[in-house]
């Protein structure tokens, strides 16, 4: 398809092509994920850092807020709770616990909750916290018990339960061994019911020592090697955010497959989507009277008899020229089947054979599934080490799901990387790069252009150096999605206007101009002759386009009826342009839902062959 | 200007040698005739299903009879114009299948070329074709008449006709390391040795013609088909004559003072089949007989239907549902200035990780054809980035209607051209930061030295790129980007079959298609021993799992909130107890969990028996009227509940309901 815009889906179109395989969210799970923030509200948490650095409490609230909003965007069905301990006031379901303040019980986060967390931020927030909750005694045991009740009060089935403790006090009970013991007991009760307890320990003067108390509170890592306890406490918002983020999302495999090296050598692997294009969610329909959501039911029935059509009474067809080709529904699926799902090793190639431009889909991530085939992790690890050491990738044939045709993929080794705080920022495993087939590469006619001279290149190098920055993939928010949620937030909270969003992918033109100074002119003098204006041509064009688009409509394109019929008969409708076809559809009163050329052609063909 | 380009029309003559020498082959190998026919068949098949307006003619030479407009005075003999220039169709496919056979004459391939040129010139008169092409498939075993060689070449040039040759042997010796050595299979002897004198002379002639037409790349258009496996790769050779992607003119801007005119072309993207399947009635095969209708209903027990006009649009904001009309949405949504390719800054190439590429395409940016100055300016940027090992991070918007992206523009400096390659990068919202347990720091998992060396030898034996001893020239024996998408091939094969033989089962996959996806034979042989070693060194034990319950719910996928089918099937005494029942008072069989309500009501005996059954039957009928697997599954659990109870309770009183139910059920499947 040579149409450029074919790629750009209209925002409201949710049609995913049949093979659009990167949904990434197709998990077979039952139940919801849940997360409880258990935050220390003692006086120590409110102490501001030097130079007006935010307090630990303030930092925590910012993180909680960002988790709330990201849950709203990416997984609104997850349940989140916010509980404070070490408070003066108490507020919990049966008010049976002192010094525990349930600010939000376990529920889906919404606009109101975001606002309420916002209210706890900054100076004002500290004041509000002091007024409503205050700081009092601490009993972590009671707090954990209270959280356990939150979990058990939930009627829904929970699949993943996590509890995060935010504190800067390593000895919350100041050596009261009875309270320590109670807390340990309650923690182990919680852990027994499947709750994972994490510690997000924050900076305090003199350092945070995990050993005496919290070591027994937190969950043992899933795996003995996992970096369960971060030895260094967090003192930066960014770090805290990263740590929370890393734990907050439950990772789930999109698929579990075998990586087959040869006859009988199957390594079990899981495929994970680490980057999935976030889209604006689809609209839901509401009943006008009550604003309650309505469900849609789609029914297929016979035009003449009006009776419902069962799957067996339906077939699939395509028409080429005058020929209709009909298949059973399962035949349509079976055509796509080549092999059973799995990865099959073809061989290895040096990394330089993986071309930058061989890109057709976002990559996915591969990690062994020791639980499926014992020994997988060891062989996987050996492959990973050797591929990385020898700088090669593994070429595999990949069938990711039932009835999917094969694709070839490059398994690119990725060694684990951790930062100074021992937090993993690159996980160990293979990145799976999808490779294009011959059909996916297009032939271009590159224009013959003179190359720049070294002086010109050097001048550009100066420009490039002036505008250097350190790219981080998480630095850019999607302005379209952010705006959408700001709008919803404003409507949900009856705000006058949505909060401003900064478009982070807008070039900072003034800054760029300022940094470049005279360099831009100097470069232009070197490459452009006097009087050359790179913008002239398209500016003129744009003007006419606006005039043509708004003021006058293009003359209608009509084709005489007999000519159309001849096209239909010869199967040459494709020669006509889309506007002409649309006009023809109107002419014959053919209603088409689609705007794709093929749909127009099909509609016209059926219409005109009927009446011949 | 750009609009017109998308309407490029091509005229192609397939000119195939069917003379007797084409049937010769070494023992165990397929004769060139069969391979050539396969190439032509697959190509025409693609053309038929592509439904473009390109026209195609078929000329055969070496035929027993003669049928061509130049047949005069014993000249141009044994050449048959089998099909005149027209849009290829199923008839042509059938003709190739049934009427193109090896014949017993030989004809001059140069004469055949002249017939093709004549055909192109006369039959394209009055029509606008942008590309004229002749593809010759021959073994070159006749001596060609060279008398009018210069005239022919001159004519080809003037008419703008391009040529392609498909030969059953390579045009160049491997030793020369010629243009396309990597396309050939490994370990096959070079050319020249087994060729006859006529073939050698003809080959020189072919080279002469091709180089006269295109001094630089002429020989790239001489292809080889020798093996089944090659045949599938031949198809992409026709790509050279494919239509070109649409141009996207724009300006690359660096701040507001520096801009460079550029033109973008989509260079890599996943090609998809254009045509969608439409639903037809199984009896009449008419799509008009099938009507799909969407109705909206409230989520209450009666599933009250509401009119579409009585619904409005809304969005979810976490737990809130916010009514948000389309008009408001359009007014408040993010808007931008449209088309744009603006540099945000420059960064080191290694900070842009390959696995973070997003989107589904790569766009190549060139300077406009007629703008030398833009060319120089762009070249300066490309080379600066290339020398500094950096990339530009840009804001890219295709047009005003499409969402802006952030992406990277990589420099690409090739021998014959330079360009920027644009790839989309992720937004913060797209990323999922997962952490995985460490592999290397885990003593239980870390491989021993002997294990590692077993992997080492496996990699050695399975290298698909072989270094030649003498120079740095590498031979890649498995180039994925030379393989045409097998799914298309299979799709066309099945469509073709069904079109020609309706009512018969679909054919099996063609063996050569399967073979093209397998590990190359050389590798398979070489890795045998290392694989055995791996098997010995790495014990792999499948973990015994509780037998996975393959319920239909699992197969179809089920909603997270649906009652577990397994649960409903199990011993019901354990699954719900009085506490459950007490939780919410059940007064009738509701739509949320009818099976449970049914069981509860039977247990509580709060309603007359018959009525409860009737309510359930009613629910089942309601569920079945929704054409949706979820509802089917729900109804299955209802029927299961029904059966359980019927075993326990008075069988007789239930039997009539049971019968009625089964009738509904049978009607469905």
PDB file of C-alpha atoms in Angstrom, chain A residues 1 4 7-8 11-12 17 27 32 72 76-77 109 111 223 225 249 251 261 263 274-276 278 281 283-286 288 291 295-304 309-310 313-321 323-324 326 331 335 345-349 355 357-361 367 371-374 386 390 397 407 414-416 424 431 433 437-445 451-452 454 456 461 467-469 471 473 476-478 482 487 489 491 503 505-507 513 524 528-529 532 534-535 537-538 572 598, chain B residues 46 49 51 87 239 244-246 251 256-257 259 261 267-271 275-276 278-280 282 285 288-297 299 303 305 309-320 322-323 326 332 334 344 346-347 354-360 362 367 370-371 373 376 379-380 387 395-396 398 403 418 421 424 427-430 432-433 435-438 440 442 456 460 462 464 476 478 480-481 483-486 490 498-499 509 517-519 535 540-541 543 545 561 626-627 631 667-668:
ATOM      1  CA  UNK A   1       0.000   0.000   0.000  1.00  0.00           C
ATOM      2  CA  UNK A   4       1.053   7.195   3.589  1.00  0.00           C
ATOM      3  CA  UNK A   7      -0.488   3.811   8.956  1.00  0.00           C
ATOM      4  CA  UNK A   8      -2.150   6.589  10.795  1.00  0.00           C
ATOM      5  CA  UNK A  11      -8.071   8.411  16.538  1.00  0.00           C
ATOM      6  CA  UNK A  12     -11.510   7.003  16.875  1.00  0.00           C
ATOM      7  CA  UNK A  17      -5.429  -5.365  11.716  1.00  0.00           C
ATOM      8  CA  UNK A  27      -3.435 -11.892  29.889  1.00  0.00           C
ATOM      9  CA  UNK A  32      -7.648  -7.612  40.016  1.00  0.00           C
ATOM     10  CA  UNK A  72      -6.030   5.659  35.728  1.00  0.00           C
ATOM     11  CA  UNK A  76      -7.887   1.612  35.892  1.00  0.00           C
ATOM     12  CA  UNK A  77      -9.260  -1.649  37.228  1.00  0.00           C
ATOM     13  CA  UNK A 109      -8.511   5.380  41.765  1.00  0.00           C
ATOM     14  CA  UNK A 111     -10.467  11.953  39.931  1.00  0.00           C
ATOM     15  CA  UNK A 223      14.136 -15.591  43.938  1.00  0.00           C
ATOM     16  CA  UNK A 225      19.148 -13.648  43.824  1.00  0.00           C
ATOM     17  CA  UNK A 249       3.420  -2.998  37.763  1.00  0.00           C
ATOM     18  CA  UNK A 251       4.722  -8.209  34.955  1.00  0.00           C
ATOM     19  CA  UNK A 261      17.207 -25.292  19.598  1.00  0.00           C
ATOM     20  CA  UNK A 263      15.055 -31.989  18.287  1.00  0.00           C
ATOM     21  CA  UNK A 274       8.029  -3.801  27.681  1.00  0.00           C
ATOM     22  CA  UNK A 275       6.778  -1.002  25.455  1.00  0.00           C
ATOM     23  CA  UNK A 276       3.250  -0.875  24.134  1.00  0.00           C
ATOM     24  CA  UNK A 278      -0.582   3.756  24.764  1.00  0.00           C
ATOM     25  CA  UNK A 281      -9.104   4.537  25.396  1.00  0.00           C
ATOM     26  CA  UNK A 283     -15.313   5.807  24.280  1.00  0.00           C
ATOM     27  CA  UNK A 284     -18.088   4.043  26.124  1.00  0.00           C
ATOM     28  CA  UNK A 285     -21.767   4.624  25.463  1.00  0.00           C
ATOM     29  CA  UNK A 286     -23.937   5.947  28.254  1.00  0.00           C
ATOM     30  CA  UNK A 288     -28.676   9.706  28.182  1.00  0.00           C
ATOM     31  CA  UNK A 291     -25.441   8.425  32.434  1.00  0.00           C
ATOM     32  CA  UNK A 295     -23.778  -2.690  26.898  1.00  0.00           C
ATOM     33  CA  UNK A 296     -23.755  -3.277  23.193  1.00  0.00           C
ATOM     34  CA  UNK A 297     -24.827  -6.535  21.655  1.00  0.00           C
ATOM     35  CA  UNK A 298     -24.087  -7.264  18.057  1.00  0.00           C
ATOM     36  CA  UNK A 299     -26.338  -9.703  16.313  1.00  0.00           C
ATOM     37  CA  UNK A 300     -26.065 -11.198  12.914  1.00  0.00           C
ATOM     38  CA  UNK A 301     -29.315 -12.141  11.271  1.00  0.00           C
ATOM     39  CA  UNK A 302     -30.723 -13.092   7.931  1.00  0.00           C
ATOM     40  CA  UNK A 303     -32.035 -10.182   5.921  1.00  0.00           C
ATOM     41  CA  UNK A 304     -35.020 -12.013   4.489  1.00  0.00           C
ATOM     42  CA  UNK A 309     -27.584 -16.553  11.946  1.00  0.00           C
ATOM     43  CA  UNK A 310     -25.470 -19.128  13.707  1.00  0.00           C
ATOM     44  CA  UNK A 313     -24.699 -20.388   8.684  1.00  0.00           C
ATOM     45  CA  UNK A 314     -22.066 -17.840   7.824  1.00  0.00           C
ATOM     46  CA  UNK A 315     -19.149 -18.029   5.439  1.00  0.00           C
ATOM     47  CA  UNK A 316     -16.428 -15.649   4.416  1.00  0.00           C
ATOM     48  CA  UNK A 317     -15.862 -14.352   0.907  1.00  0.00           C
ATOM     49  CA  UNK A 318     -13.579 -12.184  -1.181  1.00  0.00           C
ATOM     50  CA  UNK A 319     -14.298 -11.025  -4.689  1.00  0.00           C
ATOM     51  CA  UNK A 320     -11.650 -10.601  -7.334  1.00  0.00           C
ATOM     52  CA  UNK A 321     -12.842  -9.110 -10.574  1.00  0.00           C
ATOM     53  CA  UNK A 323     -15.046 -14.024  -9.218  1.00  0.00           C
ATOM     54  CA  UNK A 324     -16.314 -14.633  -5.725  1.00  0.00           C
ATOM     55  CA  UNK A 326     -15.957 -18.432  -0.600  1.00  0.00           C
ATOM     56  CA  UNK A 331     -10.648 -22.347   6.607  1.00  0.00           C
ATOM     57  CA  UNK A 335      -4.766 -20.661   5.909  1.00  0.00           C
ATOM     58  CA  UNK A 345      16.433 -21.499  16.203  1.00  0.00           C
ATOM     59  CA  UNK A 346      17.761 -21.093  12.639  1.00  0.00           C
ATOM     60  CA  UNK A 347      21.268 -19.951  13.473  1.00  0.00           C
ATOM     61  CA  UNK A 348      23.429 -17.057  14.646  1.00  0.00           C
ATOM     62  CA  UNK A 349      24.681 -13.892  12.997  1.00  0.00           C
ATOM     63  CA  UNK A 355      20.245  -3.329  10.381  1.00  0.00           C
ATOM     64  CA  UNK A 357      16.207   0.148   9.416  1.00  0.00           C
ATOM     65  CA  UNK A 358      14.927  -3.422   9.671  1.00  0.00           C
ATOM     66  CA  UNK A 359      12.108  -2.373  11.936  1.00  0.00           C
ATOM     67  CA  UNK A 360       8.446  -3.250  11.553  1.00  0.00           C
ATOM     68  CA  UNK A 361       7.108  -3.599  15.101  1.00  0.00           C
ATOM     69  CA  UNK A 367      12.937 -14.393  29.851  1.00  0.00           C
ATOM     70  CA  UNK A 371       8.513 -23.224  36.224  1.00  0.00           C
ATOM     71  CA  UNK A 372       7.575 -24.807  32.903  1.00  0.00           C
ATOM     72  CA  UNK A 373      10.748 -26.600  31.965  1.00  0.00           C
ATOM     73  CA  UNK A 374      13.350 -27.097  34.669  1.00  0.00           C
ATOM     74  CA  UNK A 386      27.792 -16.450  25.027  1.00  0.00           C
ATOM     75  CA  UNK A 390      30.631 -13.035  21.045  1.00  0.00           C
ATOM     76  CA  UNK A 397      11.463 -18.417  13.272  1.00  0.00           C
ATOM     77  CA  UNK A 407       7.875 -14.250  11.275  1.00  0.00           C
ATOM     78  CA  UNK A 414      20.889  -7.956  26.883  1.00  0.00           C
ATOM     79  CA  UNK A 415      22.972  -8.259  30.046  1.00  0.00           C
ATOM     80  CA  UNK A 416      21.655  -7.049  33.356  1.00  0.00           C
ATOM     81  CA  UNK A 424      18.098  -2.886  38.152  1.00  0.00           C
ATOM     82  CA  UNK A 431      15.148  -8.509  23.117  1.00  0.00           C
ATOM     83  CA  UNK A 433      13.415  -7.794  17.149  1.00  0.00           C
ATOM     84  CA  UNK A 437      10.290  -9.932   4.783  1.00  0.00           C
ATOM     85  CA  UNK A 438      11.085  -8.883   1.226  1.00  0.00           C
ATOM     86  CA  UNK A 439       7.539  -7.558   0.858  1.00  0.00           C
ATOM     87  CA  UNK A 440       8.037  -5.200   3.766  1.00  0.00           C
ATOM     88  CA  UNK A 441      10.956  -3.357   2.167  1.00  0.00           C
ATOM     89  CA  UNK A 442      10.039  -0.792  -0.437  1.00  0.00           C
ATOM     90  CA  UNK A 443      12.075   0.171  -3.404  1.00  0.00           C
ATOM     91  CA  UNK A 444      12.992   3.836  -3.439  1.00  0.00           C
ATOM     92  CA  UNK A 445      14.683   5.967  -6.060  1.00  0.00           C
ATOM     93  CA  UNK A 451      27.622  15.645  -0.962  1.00  0.00           C
ATOM     94  CA  UNK A 452      28.552  18.385   1.457  1.00  0.00           C
ATOM     95  CA  UNK A 454      34.095  18.996   4.943  1.00  0.00           C
ATOM     96  CA  UNK A 456      30.034  22.492   5.552  1.00  0.00           C
ATOM     97  CA  UNK A 461      28.997  19.617  13.684  1.00  0.00           C
ATOM     98  CA  UNK A 467      22.209  21.206  20.832  1.00  0.00           C
ATOM     99  CA  UNK A 468      23.432  18.058  22.532  1.00  0.00           C
ATOM    100  CA  UNK A 469      21.356  16.518  25.257  1.00  0.00           C
ATOM    101  CA  UNK A 471      18.155  11.287  25.622  1.00  0.00           C
ATOM    102  CA  UNK A 473      13.111   7.362  26.759  1.00  0.00           C
ATOM    103  CA  UNK A 476       8.609  12.560  26.744  1.00  0.00           C
ATOM    104  CA  UNK A 477       4.940  12.416  27.644  1.00  0.00           C
ATOM    105  CA  UNK A 478       2.365  11.914  24.958  1.00  0.00           C
ATOM    106  CA  UNK A 482      -2.185  13.827  28.560  1.00  0.00           C
ATOM    107  CA  UNK A 487      -9.945  17.181  29.934  1.00  0.00           C
ATOM    108  CA  UNK A 489     -10.165  15.270  34.956  1.00  0.00           C
ATOM    109  CA  UNK A 491     -14.990  17.397  33.654  1.00  0.00           C
ATOM    110  CA  UNK A 503       3.880  19.715  25.186  1.00  0.00           C
ATOM    111  CA  UNK A 505       7.810  17.207  22.202  1.00  0.00           C
ATOM    112  CA  UNK A 506       7.580  20.799  21.031  1.00  0.00           C
ATOM    113  CA  UNK A 507      10.997  22.195  20.084  1.00  0.00           C
ATOM    114  CA  UNK A 513      17.917  30.005  18.437  1.00  0.00           C
ATOM    115  CA  UNK A 524      23.201  28.898   5.628  1.00  0.00           C
ATOM    116  CA  UNK A 528      22.543  28.166   0.398  1.00  0.00           C
ATOM    117  CA  UNK A 529      23.073  30.728  -2.382  1.00  0.00           C
ATOM    118  CA  UNK A 532      17.451  30.864  -1.657  1.00  0.00           C
ATOM    119  CA  UNK A 534      13.919  26.778   1.714  1.00  0.00           C
ATOM    120  CA  UNK A 535      10.438  27.682   2.858  1.00  0.00           C
ATOM    121  CA  UNK A 537       7.924  26.732  -2.283  1.00  0.00           C
ATOM    122  CA  UNK A 538       5.839  25.009   0.268  1.00  0.00           C
ATOM    123  CA  UNK A 572     -11.077  -2.342 -13.746  1.00  0.00           C
ATOM    124  CA  UNK A 598     -11.312  -1.617  -1.866  1.00  0.00           C
TER     125      UNK A 598
ATOM    126  CA  UNK B  46       0.377 -12.171  -7.053  1.00  0.00           C
ATOM    127  CA  UNK B  49      -4.653 -10.840  -6.274  1.00  0.00           C
ATOM    128  CA  UNK B  51      -5.733  -6.143  -8.330  1.00  0.00           C
ATOM    129  CA  UNK B  87      -4.931  -7.025 -16.834  1.00  0.00           C
ATOM    130  CA  UNK B 239      10.098  -5.636  -6.866  1.00  0.00           C
ATOM    131  CA  UNK B 244       7.103   3.648  -5.667  1.00  0.00           C
ATOM    132  CA  UNK B 245       5.846   4.840  -2.306  1.00  0.00           C
ATOM    133  CA  UNK B 246       4.319   8.255  -1.957  1.00  0.00           C
ATOM    134  CA  UNK B 251      11.020  20.899   6.063  1.00  0.00           C
ATOM    135  CA  UNK B 256      13.221  28.931  13.663  1.00  0.00           C
ATOM    136  CA  UNK B 257      16.178  30.168  11.632  1.00  0.00           C
ATOM    137  CA  UNK B 259      15.367  24.799   7.752  1.00  0.00           C
ATOM    138  CA  UNK B 261      13.683  20.986   2.508  1.00  0.00           C
ATOM    139  CA  UNK B 267      10.973   2.611   3.339  1.00  0.00           C
ATOM    140  CA  UNK B 268      10.128  -0.286   5.644  1.00  0.00           C
ATOM    141  CA  UNK B 269       6.721  -1.254   6.911  1.00  0.00           C
ATOM    142  CA  UNK B 270       4.803  -4.429   7.432  1.00  0.00           C
ATOM    143  CA  UNK B 271       2.963  -5.089   4.190  1.00  0.00           C
ATOM    144  CA  UNK B 275      -8.564  -7.253   0.883  1.00  0.00           C
ATOM    145  CA  UNK B 276     -10.744  -8.063   3.848  1.00  0.00           C
ATOM    146  CA  UNK B 278     -16.743 -10.173   4.027  1.00  0.00           C
ATOM    147  CA  UNK B 279     -19.403 -12.210   5.764  1.00  0.00           C
ATOM    148  CA  UNK B 280     -21.867 -13.969   3.490  1.00  0.00           C
ATOM    149  CA  UNK B 282     -23.679 -19.849   3.816  1.00  0.00           C
ATOM    150  CA  UNK B 285     -23.187 -16.742  -0.659  1.00  0.00           C
ATOM    151  CA  UNK B 288     -26.677  -8.773   1.300  1.00  0.00           C
ATOM    152  CA  UNK B 289     -28.477 -11.609   3.069  1.00  0.00           C
ATOM    153  CA  UNK B 290     -26.479 -11.020   6.197  1.00  0.00           C
ATOM    154  CA  UNK B 291     -27.242  -8.092   8.389  1.00  0.00           C
ATOM    155  CA  UNK B 292     -25.322  -7.126  11.460  1.00  0.00           C
ATOM    156  CA  UNK B 293     -26.988  -5.006  13.987  1.00  0.00           C
ATOM    157  CA  UNK B 294     -25.743  -3.531  17.195  1.00  0.00           C
ATOM    158  CA  UNK B 295     -28.204  -2.845  19.933  1.00  0.00           C
ATOM    159  CA  UNK B 296     -27.594  -1.175  23.247  1.00  0.00           C
ATOM    160  CA  UNK B 297     -29.077  -2.341  26.478  1.00  0.00           C
ATOM    161  CA  UNK B 299     -27.098  -3.565  32.480  1.00  0.00           C
ATOM    162  CA  UNK B 303     -31.386  -6.130  29.591  1.00  0.00           C
ATOM    163  CA  UNK B 305     -32.841  -2.135  25.102  1.00  0.00           C
ATOM    164  CA  UNK B 309     -30.042   8.094  19.889  1.00  0.00           C
ATOM    165  CA  UNK B 310     -30.698   7.847  23.578  1.00  0.00           C
ATOM    166  CA  UNK B 311     -27.064   7.175  24.292  1.00  0.00           C
ATOM    167  CA  UNK B 312     -24.203   9.602  24.638  1.00  0.00           C
ATOM    168  CA  UNK B 313     -20.467   9.217  24.568  1.00  0.00           C
ATOM    169  CA  UNK B 314     -18.403   8.966  27.701  1.00  0.00           C
ATOM    170  CA  UNK B 315     -14.946   8.015  28.907  1.00  0.00           C
ATOM    171  CA  UNK B 316     -13.582   6.321  31.922  1.00  0.00           C
ATOM    172  CA  UNK B 317     -11.374   8.290  34.261  1.00  0.00           C
ATOM    173  CA  UNK B 318     -10.366   5.653  36.732  1.00  0.00           C
ATOM    174  CA  UNK B 319     -13.464   4.782  38.681  1.00  0.00           C
ATOM    175  CA  UNK B 320     -15.369   7.761  37.263  1.00  0.00           C
ATOM    176  CA  UNK B 322     -17.320  11.100  32.436  1.00  0.00           C
ATOM    177  CA  UNK B 323     -19.893  12.010  29.792  1.00  0.00           C
ATOM    178  CA  UNK B 326     -17.876  14.237  20.494  1.00  0.00           C
ATOM    179  CA  UNK B 332     -10.911  20.342  23.756  1.00  0.00           C
ATOM    180  CA  UNK B 334      -4.897  18.373  21.639  1.00  0.00           C
ATOM    181  CA  UNK B 344      14.424  18.886  19.510  1.00  0.00           C
ATOM    182  CA  UNK B 346      20.909  15.817  19.242  1.00  0.00           C
ATOM    183  CA  UNK B 347      22.070  12.856  21.253  1.00  0.00           C
ATOM    184  CA  UNK B 354      17.279  -0.649  19.315  1.00  0.00           C
ATOM    185  CA  UNK B 355      14.599  -2.436  21.333  1.00  0.00           C
ATOM    186  CA  UNK B 356      12.883   0.838  22.117  1.00  0.00           C
ATOM    187  CA  UNK B 357      11.939   1.531  18.534  1.00  0.00           C
ATOM    188  CA  UNK B 358       8.213   2.052  18.351  1.00  0.00           C
ATOM    189  CA  UNK B 359       5.660   2.237  15.582  1.00  0.00           C
ATOM    190  CA  UNK B 360       5.646   0.056  12.522  1.00  0.00           C
ATOM    191  CA  UNK B 362      11.001   3.444   8.971  1.00  0.00           C
ATOM    192  CA  UNK B 367      16.428  16.176  -0.297  1.00  0.00           C
ATOM    193  CA  UNK B 370      15.383  19.239  -8.029  1.00  0.00           C
ATOM    194  CA  UNK B 371      16.924  21.064  -5.084  1.00  0.00           C
ATOM    195  CA  UNK B 373      21.065  23.253  -2.169  1.00  0.00           C
ATOM    196  CA  UNK B 376      24.051  19.855   0.251  1.00  0.00           C
ATOM    197  CA  UNK B 379      24.246  16.018   3.389  1.00  0.00           C
ATOM    198  CA  UNK B 380      26.100  18.253   5.859  1.00  0.00           C
ATOM    199  CA  UNK B 387      30.968  11.383  12.056  1.00  0.00           C
ATOM    200  CA  UNK B 395       9.095  15.925  16.656  1.00  0.00           C
ATOM    201  CA  UNK B 396       7.334  14.354  13.691  1.00  0.00           C
ATOM    202  CA  UNK B 398       2.480  13.526   9.337  1.00  0.00           C
ATOM    203  CA  UNK B 403      -0.896  12.546  16.330  1.00  0.00           C
ATOM    204  CA  UNK B 418      22.730   9.544   1.804  1.00  0.00           C
ATOM    205  CA  UNK B 421      16.189   7.329   8.666  1.00  0.00           C
ATOM    206  CA  UNK B 424       9.447   6.477  16.242  1.00  0.00           C
ATOM    207  CA  UNK B 427       6.436   8.045  25.059  1.00  0.00           C
ATOM    208  CA  UNK B 428       6.646   7.716  28.799  1.00  0.00           C
ATOM    209  CA  UNK B 429       3.128   6.239  28.803  1.00  0.00           C
ATOM    210  CA  UNK B 430       4.204   3.405  26.521  1.00  0.00           C
ATOM    211  CA  UNK B 432       6.620  -0.697  31.288  1.00  0.00           C
ATOM    212  CA  UNK B 433       9.494  -0.897  33.660  1.00  0.00           C
ATOM    213  CA  UNK B 435      12.438  -5.963  36.698  1.00  0.00           C
ATOM    214  CA  UNK B 436      13.463  -9.581  36.370  1.00  0.00           C
ATOM    215  CA  UNK B 437      15.489 -11.718  38.733  1.00  0.00           C
ATOM    216  CA  UNK B 438      19.169 -11.672  37.977  1.00  0.00           C
ATOM    217  CA  UNK B 440      24.162 -14.328  36.349  1.00  0.00           C
ATOM    218  CA  UNK B 442      22.312 -16.782  40.820  1.00  0.00           C
ATOM    219  CA  UNK B 456      30.221 -21.900  22.213  1.00  0.00           C
ATOM    220  CA  UNK B 460      30.315 -21.871  15.933  1.00  0.00           C
ATOM    221  CA  UNK B 462      25.385 -22.418  13.435  1.00  0.00           C
ATOM    222  CA  UNK B 464      24.792 -18.123   9.174  1.00  0.00           C
ATOM    223  CA  UNK B 476      25.050 -14.402   4.618  1.00  0.00           C
ATOM    224  CA  UNK B 478      19.910 -16.750   5.335  1.00  0.00           C
ATOM    225  CA  UNK B 480      15.250 -12.815   5.908  1.00  0.00           C
ATOM    226  CA  UNK B 481      14.659  -9.680   3.843  1.00  0.00           C
ATOM    227  CA  UNK B 483      12.212 -14.064   1.611  1.00  0.00           C
ATOM    228  CA  UNK B 484       8.761 -13.026   0.431  1.00  0.00           C
ATOM    229  CA  UNK B 485       6.152 -13.251   3.155  1.00  0.00           C
ATOM    230  CA  UNK B 486       5.091 -16.921   3.124  1.00  0.00           C
ATOM    231  CA  UNK B 490      -0.132 -19.463   1.089  1.00  0.00           C
ATOM    232  CA  UNK B 498     -10.787 -22.209  -4.322  1.00  0.00           C
ATOM    233  CA  UNK B 499     -11.467 -19.887  -7.264  1.00  0.00           C
ATOM    234  CA  UNK B 509       1.077 -26.201   1.754  1.00  0.00           C
ATOM    235  CA  UNK B 517      11.425 -21.365   6.237  1.00  0.00           C
ATOM    236  CA  UNK B 518      13.697 -24.127   7.496  1.00  0.00           C
ATOM    237  CA  UNK B 519      17.226 -24.102   8.779  1.00  0.00           C
ATOM    238  CA  UNK B 535      21.383 -32.178  25.120  1.00  0.00           C
ATOM    239  CA  UNK B 540      15.749 -30.063  30.576  1.00  0.00           C
ATOM    240  CA  UNK B 541      12.841 -31.512  32.484  1.00  0.00           C
ATOM    241  CA  UNK B 543       7.584 -29.708  34.955  1.00  0.00           C
ATOM    242  CA  UNK B 545       1.641 -29.659  35.878  1.00  0.00           C
ATOM    243  CA  UNK B 561     -15.295 -11.489  36.254  1.00  0.00           C
ATOM    244  CA  UNK B 626     -26.482 -12.891  22.081  1.00  0.00           C
ATOM    245  CA  UNK B 627     -24.031 -14.028  19.491  1.00  0.00           C
ATOM    246  CA  UNK B 631     -22.824 -15.708  26.749  1.00  0.00           C
ATOM    247  CA  UNK B 667     -30.486 -25.638  17.285  1.00  0.00           C
ATOM    248  CA  UNK B 668     -27.411 -23.677  18.118  1.00  0.00           C
TER     249      UNK B 668
END
